[in-house]
CSV table of C-alpha atoms in Angstrom, one decimal:
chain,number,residue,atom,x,y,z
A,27,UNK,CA,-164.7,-185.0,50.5
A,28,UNK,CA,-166.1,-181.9,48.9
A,29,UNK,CA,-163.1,-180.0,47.8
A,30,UNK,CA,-165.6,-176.8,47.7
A,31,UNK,CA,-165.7,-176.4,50.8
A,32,UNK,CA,-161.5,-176.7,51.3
A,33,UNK,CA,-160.5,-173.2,52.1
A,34,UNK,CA,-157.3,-172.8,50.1
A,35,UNK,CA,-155.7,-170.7,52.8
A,36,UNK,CA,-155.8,-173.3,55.4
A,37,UNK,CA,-153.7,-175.4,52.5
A,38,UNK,CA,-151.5,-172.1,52.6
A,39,UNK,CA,-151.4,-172.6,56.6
A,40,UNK,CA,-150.7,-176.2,56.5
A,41,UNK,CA,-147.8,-175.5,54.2
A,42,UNK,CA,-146.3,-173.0,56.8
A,43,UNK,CA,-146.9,-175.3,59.9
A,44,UNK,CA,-145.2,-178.6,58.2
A,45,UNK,CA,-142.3,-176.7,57.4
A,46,UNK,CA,-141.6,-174.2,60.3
A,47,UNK,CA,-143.0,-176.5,63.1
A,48,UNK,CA,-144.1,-173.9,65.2
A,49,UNK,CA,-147.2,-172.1,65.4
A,50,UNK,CA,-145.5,-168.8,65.9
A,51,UNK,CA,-143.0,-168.9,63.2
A,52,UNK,CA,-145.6,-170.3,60.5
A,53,UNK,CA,-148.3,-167.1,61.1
A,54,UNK,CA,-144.8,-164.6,60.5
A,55,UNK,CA,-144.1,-166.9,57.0
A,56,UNK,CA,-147.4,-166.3,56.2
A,57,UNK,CA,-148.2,-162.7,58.1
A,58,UNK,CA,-151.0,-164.4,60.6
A,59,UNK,CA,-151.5,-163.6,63.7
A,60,UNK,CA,-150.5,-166.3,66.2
A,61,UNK,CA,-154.3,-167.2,67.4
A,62,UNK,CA,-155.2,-166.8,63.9
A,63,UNK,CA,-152.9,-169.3,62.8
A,64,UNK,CA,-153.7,-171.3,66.1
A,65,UNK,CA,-157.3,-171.5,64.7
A,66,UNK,CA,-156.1,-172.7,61.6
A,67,UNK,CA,-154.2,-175.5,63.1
A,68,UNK,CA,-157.6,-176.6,65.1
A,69,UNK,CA,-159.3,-176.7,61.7
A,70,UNK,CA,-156.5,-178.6,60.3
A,71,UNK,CA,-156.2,-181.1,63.0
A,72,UNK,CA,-160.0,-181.8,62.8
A,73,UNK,CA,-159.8,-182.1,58.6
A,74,UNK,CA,-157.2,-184.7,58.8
A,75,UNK,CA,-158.0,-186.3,62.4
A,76,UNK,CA,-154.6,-186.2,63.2
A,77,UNK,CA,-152.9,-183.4,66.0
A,78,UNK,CA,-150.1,-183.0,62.8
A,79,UNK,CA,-148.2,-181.5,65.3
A,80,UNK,CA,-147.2,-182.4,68.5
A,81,UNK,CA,-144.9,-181.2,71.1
A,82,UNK,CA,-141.7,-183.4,72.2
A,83,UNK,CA,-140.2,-181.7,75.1
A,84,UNK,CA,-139.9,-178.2,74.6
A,85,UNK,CA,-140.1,-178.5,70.5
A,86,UNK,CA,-142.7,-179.5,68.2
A,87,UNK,CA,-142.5,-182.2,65.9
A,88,UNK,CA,-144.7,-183.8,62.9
A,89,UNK,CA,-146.7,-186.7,63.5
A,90,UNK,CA,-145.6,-189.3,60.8
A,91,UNK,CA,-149.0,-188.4,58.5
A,92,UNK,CA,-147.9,-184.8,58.6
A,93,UNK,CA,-144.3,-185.8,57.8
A,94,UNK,CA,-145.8,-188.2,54.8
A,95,UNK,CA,-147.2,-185.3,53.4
A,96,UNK,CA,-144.9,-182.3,53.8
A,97,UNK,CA,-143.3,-182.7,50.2
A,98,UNK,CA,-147.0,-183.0,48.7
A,99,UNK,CA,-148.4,-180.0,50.6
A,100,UNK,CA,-145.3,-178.2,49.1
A,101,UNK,CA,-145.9,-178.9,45.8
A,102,UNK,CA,-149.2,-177.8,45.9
A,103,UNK,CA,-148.3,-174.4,46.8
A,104,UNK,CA,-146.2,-174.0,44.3
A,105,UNK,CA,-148.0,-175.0,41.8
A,106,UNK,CA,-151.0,-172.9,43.4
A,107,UNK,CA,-148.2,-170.0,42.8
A,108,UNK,CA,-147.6,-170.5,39.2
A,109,UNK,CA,-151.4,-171.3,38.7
A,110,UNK,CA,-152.7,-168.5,39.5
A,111,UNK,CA,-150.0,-166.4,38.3
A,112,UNK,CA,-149.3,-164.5,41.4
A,113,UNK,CA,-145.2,-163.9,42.0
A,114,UNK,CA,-143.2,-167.0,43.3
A,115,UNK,CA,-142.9,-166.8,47.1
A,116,UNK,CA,-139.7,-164.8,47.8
A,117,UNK,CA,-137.4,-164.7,50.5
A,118,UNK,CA,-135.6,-161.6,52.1
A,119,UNK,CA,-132.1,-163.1,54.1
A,120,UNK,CA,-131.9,-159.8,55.9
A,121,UNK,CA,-135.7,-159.8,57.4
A,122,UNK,CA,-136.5,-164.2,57.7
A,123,UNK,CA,-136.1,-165.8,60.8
A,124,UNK,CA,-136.1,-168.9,59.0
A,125,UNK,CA,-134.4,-171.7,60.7
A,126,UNK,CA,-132.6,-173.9,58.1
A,127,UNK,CA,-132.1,-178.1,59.0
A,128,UNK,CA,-129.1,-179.6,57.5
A,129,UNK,CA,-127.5,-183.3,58.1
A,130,UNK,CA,-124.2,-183.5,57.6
A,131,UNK,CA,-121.5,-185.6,58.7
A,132,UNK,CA,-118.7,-184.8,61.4
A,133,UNK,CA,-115.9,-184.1,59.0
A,134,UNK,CA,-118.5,-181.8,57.0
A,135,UNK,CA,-119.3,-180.0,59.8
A,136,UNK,CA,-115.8,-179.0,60.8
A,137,UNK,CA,-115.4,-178.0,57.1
A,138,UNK,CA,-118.5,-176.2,56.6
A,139,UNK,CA,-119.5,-174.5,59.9
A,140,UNK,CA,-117.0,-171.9,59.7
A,141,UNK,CA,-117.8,-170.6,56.2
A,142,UNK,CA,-121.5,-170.9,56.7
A,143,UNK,CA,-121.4,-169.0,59.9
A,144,UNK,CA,-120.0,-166.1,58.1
A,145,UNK,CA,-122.8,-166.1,55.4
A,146,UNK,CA,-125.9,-166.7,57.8
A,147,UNK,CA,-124.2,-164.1,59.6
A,148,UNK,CA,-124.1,-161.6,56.6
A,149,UNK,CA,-126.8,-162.6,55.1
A,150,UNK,CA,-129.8,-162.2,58.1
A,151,UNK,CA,-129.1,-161.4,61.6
A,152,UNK,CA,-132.4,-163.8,62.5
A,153,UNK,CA,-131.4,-166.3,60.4
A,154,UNK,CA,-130.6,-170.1,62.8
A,155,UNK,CA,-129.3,-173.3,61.6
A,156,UNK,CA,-129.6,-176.7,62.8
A,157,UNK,CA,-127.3,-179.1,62.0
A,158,UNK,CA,-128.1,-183.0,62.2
A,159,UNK,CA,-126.1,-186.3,62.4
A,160,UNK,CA,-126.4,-187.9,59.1
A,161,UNK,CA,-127.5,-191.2,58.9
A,162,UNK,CA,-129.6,-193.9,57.3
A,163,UNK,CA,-132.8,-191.5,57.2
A,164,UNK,CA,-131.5,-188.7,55.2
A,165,UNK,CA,-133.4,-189.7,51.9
A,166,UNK,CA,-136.5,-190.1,53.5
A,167,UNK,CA,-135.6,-186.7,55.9
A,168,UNK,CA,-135.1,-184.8,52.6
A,169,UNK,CA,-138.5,-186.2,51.5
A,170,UNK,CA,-140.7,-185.7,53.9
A,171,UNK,CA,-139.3,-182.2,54.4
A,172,UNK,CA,-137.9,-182.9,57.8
A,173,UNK,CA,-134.1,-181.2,56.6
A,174,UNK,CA,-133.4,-178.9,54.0
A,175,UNK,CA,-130.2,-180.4,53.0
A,176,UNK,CA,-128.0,-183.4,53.8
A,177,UNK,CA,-124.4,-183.1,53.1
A,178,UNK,CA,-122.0,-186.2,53.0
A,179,UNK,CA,-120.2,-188.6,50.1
A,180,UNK,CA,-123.2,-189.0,48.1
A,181,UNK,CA,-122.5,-191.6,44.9
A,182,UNK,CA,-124.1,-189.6,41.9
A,183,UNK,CA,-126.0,-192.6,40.6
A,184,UNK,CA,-126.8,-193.7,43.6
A,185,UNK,CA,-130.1,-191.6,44.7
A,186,UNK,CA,-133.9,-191.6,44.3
A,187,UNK,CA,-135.1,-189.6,41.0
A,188,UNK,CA,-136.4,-187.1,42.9
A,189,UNK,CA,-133.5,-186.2,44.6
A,190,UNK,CA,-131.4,-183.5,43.2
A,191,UNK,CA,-127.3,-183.4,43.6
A,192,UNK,CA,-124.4,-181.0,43.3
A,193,UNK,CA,-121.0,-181.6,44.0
A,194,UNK,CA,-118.8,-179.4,46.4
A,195,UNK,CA,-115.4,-180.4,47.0
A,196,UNK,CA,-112.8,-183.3,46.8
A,197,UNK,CA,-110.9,-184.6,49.1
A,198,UNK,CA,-108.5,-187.6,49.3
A,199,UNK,CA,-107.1,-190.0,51.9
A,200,UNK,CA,-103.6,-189.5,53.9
A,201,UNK,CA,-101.7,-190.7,56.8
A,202,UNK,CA,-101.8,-189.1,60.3
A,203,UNK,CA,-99.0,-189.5,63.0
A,204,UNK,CA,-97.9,-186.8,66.0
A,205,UNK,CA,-95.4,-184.5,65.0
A,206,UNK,CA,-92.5,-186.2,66.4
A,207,UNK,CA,-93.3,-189.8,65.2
A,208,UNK,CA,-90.0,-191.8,64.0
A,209,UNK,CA,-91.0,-193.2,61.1
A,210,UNK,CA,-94.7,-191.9,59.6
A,211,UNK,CA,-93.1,-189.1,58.0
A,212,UNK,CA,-92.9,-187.9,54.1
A,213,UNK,CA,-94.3,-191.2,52.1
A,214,UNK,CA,-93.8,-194.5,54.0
A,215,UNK,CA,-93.3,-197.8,51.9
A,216,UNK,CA,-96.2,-200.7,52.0
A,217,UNK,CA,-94.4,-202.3,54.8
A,218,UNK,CA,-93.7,-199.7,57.5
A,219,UNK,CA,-97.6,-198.6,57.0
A,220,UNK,CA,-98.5,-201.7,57.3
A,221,UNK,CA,-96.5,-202.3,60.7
A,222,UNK,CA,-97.5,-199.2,62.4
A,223,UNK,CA,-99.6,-199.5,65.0
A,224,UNK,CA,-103.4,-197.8,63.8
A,225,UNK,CA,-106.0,-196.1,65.8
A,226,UNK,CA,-109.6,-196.3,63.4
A,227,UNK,CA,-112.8,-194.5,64.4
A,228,UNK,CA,-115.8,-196.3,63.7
A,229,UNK,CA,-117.5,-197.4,60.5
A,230,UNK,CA,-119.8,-193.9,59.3
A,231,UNK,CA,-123.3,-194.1,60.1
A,232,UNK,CA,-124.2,-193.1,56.2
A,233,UNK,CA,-122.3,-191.3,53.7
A,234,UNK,CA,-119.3,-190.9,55.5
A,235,UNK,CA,-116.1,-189.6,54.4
A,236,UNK,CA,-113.5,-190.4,57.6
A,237,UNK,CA,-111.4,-193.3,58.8
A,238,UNK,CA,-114.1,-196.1,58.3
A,239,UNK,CA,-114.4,-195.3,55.1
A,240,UNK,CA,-111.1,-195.7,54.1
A,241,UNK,CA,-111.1,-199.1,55.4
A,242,UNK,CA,-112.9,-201.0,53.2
A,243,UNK,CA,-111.1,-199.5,50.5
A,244,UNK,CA,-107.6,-200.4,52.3
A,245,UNK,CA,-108.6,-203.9,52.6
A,246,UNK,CA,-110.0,-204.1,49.2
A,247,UNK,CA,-106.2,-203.5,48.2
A,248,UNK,CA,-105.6,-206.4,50.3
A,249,UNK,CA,-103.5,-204.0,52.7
A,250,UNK,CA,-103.6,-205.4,56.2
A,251,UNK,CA,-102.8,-203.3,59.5
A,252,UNK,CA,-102.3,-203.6,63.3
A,253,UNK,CA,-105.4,-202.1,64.3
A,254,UNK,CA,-104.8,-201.6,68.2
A,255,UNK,CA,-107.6,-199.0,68.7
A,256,UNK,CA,-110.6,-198.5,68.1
A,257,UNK,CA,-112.6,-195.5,69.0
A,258,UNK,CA,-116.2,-194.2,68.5
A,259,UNK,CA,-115.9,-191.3,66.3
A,260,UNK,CA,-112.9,-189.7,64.5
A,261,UNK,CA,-112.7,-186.5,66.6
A,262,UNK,CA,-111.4,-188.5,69.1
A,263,UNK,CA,-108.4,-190.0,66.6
A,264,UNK,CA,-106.2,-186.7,67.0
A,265,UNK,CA,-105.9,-186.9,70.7
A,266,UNK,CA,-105.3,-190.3,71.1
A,267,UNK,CA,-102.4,-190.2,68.4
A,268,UNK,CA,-100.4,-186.9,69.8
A,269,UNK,CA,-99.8,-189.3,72.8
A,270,UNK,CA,-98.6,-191.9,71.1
A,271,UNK,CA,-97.3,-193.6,68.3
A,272,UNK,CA,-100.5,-194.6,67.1
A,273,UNK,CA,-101.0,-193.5,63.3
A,274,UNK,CA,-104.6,-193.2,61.4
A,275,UNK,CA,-105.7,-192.8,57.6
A,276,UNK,CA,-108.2,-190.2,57.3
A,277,UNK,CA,-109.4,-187.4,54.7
A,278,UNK,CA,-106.7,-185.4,54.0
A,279,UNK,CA,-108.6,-182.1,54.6
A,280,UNK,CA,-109.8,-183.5,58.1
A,281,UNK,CA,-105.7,-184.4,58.7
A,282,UNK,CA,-104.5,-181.0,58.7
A,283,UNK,CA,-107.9,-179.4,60.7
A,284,UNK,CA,-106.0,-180.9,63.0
A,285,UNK,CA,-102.7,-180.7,62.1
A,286,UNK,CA,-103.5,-176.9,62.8
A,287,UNK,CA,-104.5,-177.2,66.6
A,288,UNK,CA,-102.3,-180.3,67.7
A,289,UNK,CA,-99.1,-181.7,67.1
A,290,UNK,CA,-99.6,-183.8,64.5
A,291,UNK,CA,-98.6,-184.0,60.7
A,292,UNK,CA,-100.4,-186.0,57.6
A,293,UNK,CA,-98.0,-188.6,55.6
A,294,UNK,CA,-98.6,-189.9,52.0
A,295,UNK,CA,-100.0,-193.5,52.1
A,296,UNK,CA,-98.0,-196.5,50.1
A,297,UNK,CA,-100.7,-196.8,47.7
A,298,UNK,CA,-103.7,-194.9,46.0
A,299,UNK,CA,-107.3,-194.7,47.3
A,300,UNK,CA,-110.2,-193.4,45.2
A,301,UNK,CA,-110.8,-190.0,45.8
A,302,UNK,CA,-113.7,-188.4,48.1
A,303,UNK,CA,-116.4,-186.2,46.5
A,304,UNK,CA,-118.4,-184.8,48.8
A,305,UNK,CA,-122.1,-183.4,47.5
A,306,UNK,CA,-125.1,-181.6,48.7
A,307,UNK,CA,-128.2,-183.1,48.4
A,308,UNK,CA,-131.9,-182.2,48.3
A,309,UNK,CA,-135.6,-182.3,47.4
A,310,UNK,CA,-136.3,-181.9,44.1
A,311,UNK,CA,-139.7,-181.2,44.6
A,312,UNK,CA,-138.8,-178.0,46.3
A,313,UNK,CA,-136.2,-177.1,44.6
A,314,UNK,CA,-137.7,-173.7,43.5
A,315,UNK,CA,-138.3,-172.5,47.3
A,316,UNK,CA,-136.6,-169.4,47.5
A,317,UNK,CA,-135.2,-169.8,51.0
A,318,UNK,CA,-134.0,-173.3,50.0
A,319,UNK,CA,-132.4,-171.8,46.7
A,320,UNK,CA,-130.4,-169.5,49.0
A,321,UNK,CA,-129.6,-172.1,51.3
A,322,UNK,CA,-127.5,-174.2,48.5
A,323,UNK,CA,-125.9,-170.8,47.6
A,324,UNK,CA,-124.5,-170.2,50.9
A,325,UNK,CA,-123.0,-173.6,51.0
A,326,UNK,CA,-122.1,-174.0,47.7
A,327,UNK,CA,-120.3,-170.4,48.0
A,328,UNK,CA,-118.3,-172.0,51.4
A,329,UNK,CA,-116.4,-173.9,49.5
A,330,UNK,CA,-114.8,-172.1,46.4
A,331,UNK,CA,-111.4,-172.0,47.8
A,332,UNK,CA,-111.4,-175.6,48.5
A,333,UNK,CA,-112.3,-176.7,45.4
A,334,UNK,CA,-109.8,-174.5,43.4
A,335,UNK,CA,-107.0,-175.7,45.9
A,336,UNK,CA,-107.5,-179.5,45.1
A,337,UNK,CA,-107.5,-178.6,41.5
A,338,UNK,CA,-104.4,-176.6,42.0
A,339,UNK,CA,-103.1,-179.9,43.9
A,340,UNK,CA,-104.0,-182.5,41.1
A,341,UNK,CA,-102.7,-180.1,38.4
């Protein structure tokens, strides 16, 4: 191909399209009009031979070429910006209608929604978020540019090079009965917990931090329970338990969310787990994006009080 006649702005355009997925949003990012940046998607499409975008029912969505090369496409506008010396793309909170795309898990969410609410809120009245289940695909979702951020109980050594990672809070693992149980009370001795009859949700699709994945660490220990139920997720653990005298081990954080809305209480387990670490992760490629960088602030600035109450708690 003869890279003279590449228009530079339709690389500009391309950039906007992959990451907004939507016509009308990418000409605002990029102050188009909406046919103008219509015809720049016709242009596109015929470049590449591939529609790049497509619609799925009432959204639109990359085709798996455009996908592949979201991360590259940013790159190059980046390094376009510091090129040619022009100032880094910013981003104004108060005036974006940028829609952020974050996977997290269940327990996350319940954590984090709250807080981050309150900062989207603050920070941009236009501002939306999208939150995702996490799962298998979050590496190659923060690769391809499909989320901004996945949140979960990411091993530090345990991601691609060009992921980035910061760590947000800690949690650890506790008992949880009704209110009114008889015995799951205070600390309960190896024995009882063992003969208590346990409720477990099911193992985490990726990078979970609930009941499944305390139970590969409880049966490392060699600790073997009366699992009598099994359910499909661990929102579901609470209700079943304040009915009966079912008993689950879940993060301890996740324990008294609900302690505060049902009759229920957390109980010290017989033994020690290793501790959760939850962590955000993303792109390193785009780390420099401005509305990305703002992003990780807001979430990173949702948890401060948790953080210095579990180091209060170890100390």
């Amino acid at each position: 191909m003869n890279l003279s006649a590449i228009d530079v702005n339709l690389v500009i355009a391309l950039d906007a399209l992959l990451q907004e997925r939507s016509v009308t949003l990418a000409a605002r990012r990029v102050g188009l009009s909406q046919p103008a940046m219509s015809h720049a998607l016709t242009r596109l499409r015929e470049l590449f031979s591939d529609p790049l975008l497509v619609r799925v029912g009432r959204q639109m969505a990359l085709t798996s070429r455009a996908e592949a090369m979201t991360p590259q496409v940013a790159a190059i506008v980046h390094d376009l910006a510091g090129l040619f010396g022009g100032a880094a793309p910013t981003f104004d909170p108060a005036t974006s209608d940028r829609a952020f795309r974050i996977a997290a898990t269940e327990y996350v969410e319940l954590l984090l929604l709250p807080q981050l609410n309150a900062a989207l809120a603050q920070g941009g009245p236009r501002l939306a978020l999208h939150l995702l289940p996490l799962d298998g695909r979050a590496v190659d979702a923060l690769r391809s540019g499909e989320i901004d951020l996945a949140i979960g109980a990411f091993p530090p050594d345990g991601l691609p090079s060009d992921l980035r990672r910061a760590p947000l809070f800690d949690d650890r693992f506790a008992g949880l009965a009704r209110a009114s149980h008889p015995t799951a009370r205070g600390r309960v001795d190896l024995a009882t917990y063992a003969a208590l009859p346990h409720a477990v949700a099911s193992r985490p699709r990726a990078h979970g931090a609930h009941d499944g994945a305390a139970d590969d660490l409880i049966a490392a220990r060699g600790v073997s329970r009366r699992e009598v139920m099994v359910v499909p997720h661990v929102f579901l653990l609470p209700h079943v338990i304040t009915a009966s005298d079912l008993v689950a081990t879940v993060a301890a954080r996740l324990g008294r969310a609900f302690s505060s809305v049902l009759p229920l209480r957390t109980f010290d387990l017989p033994f020690e787990l290793p501790p959760i670490e939850i962590a955000m992760v993303w792109n390193g490629r785009t780390e420099h994006d401005p509305a990305r960088a703002w992003l990780r602030d807001a979430v990173a600035g949702a948890f401060p009080r948790t953080r210095e109450a579990t180091r209060r708690k170890r100390a």
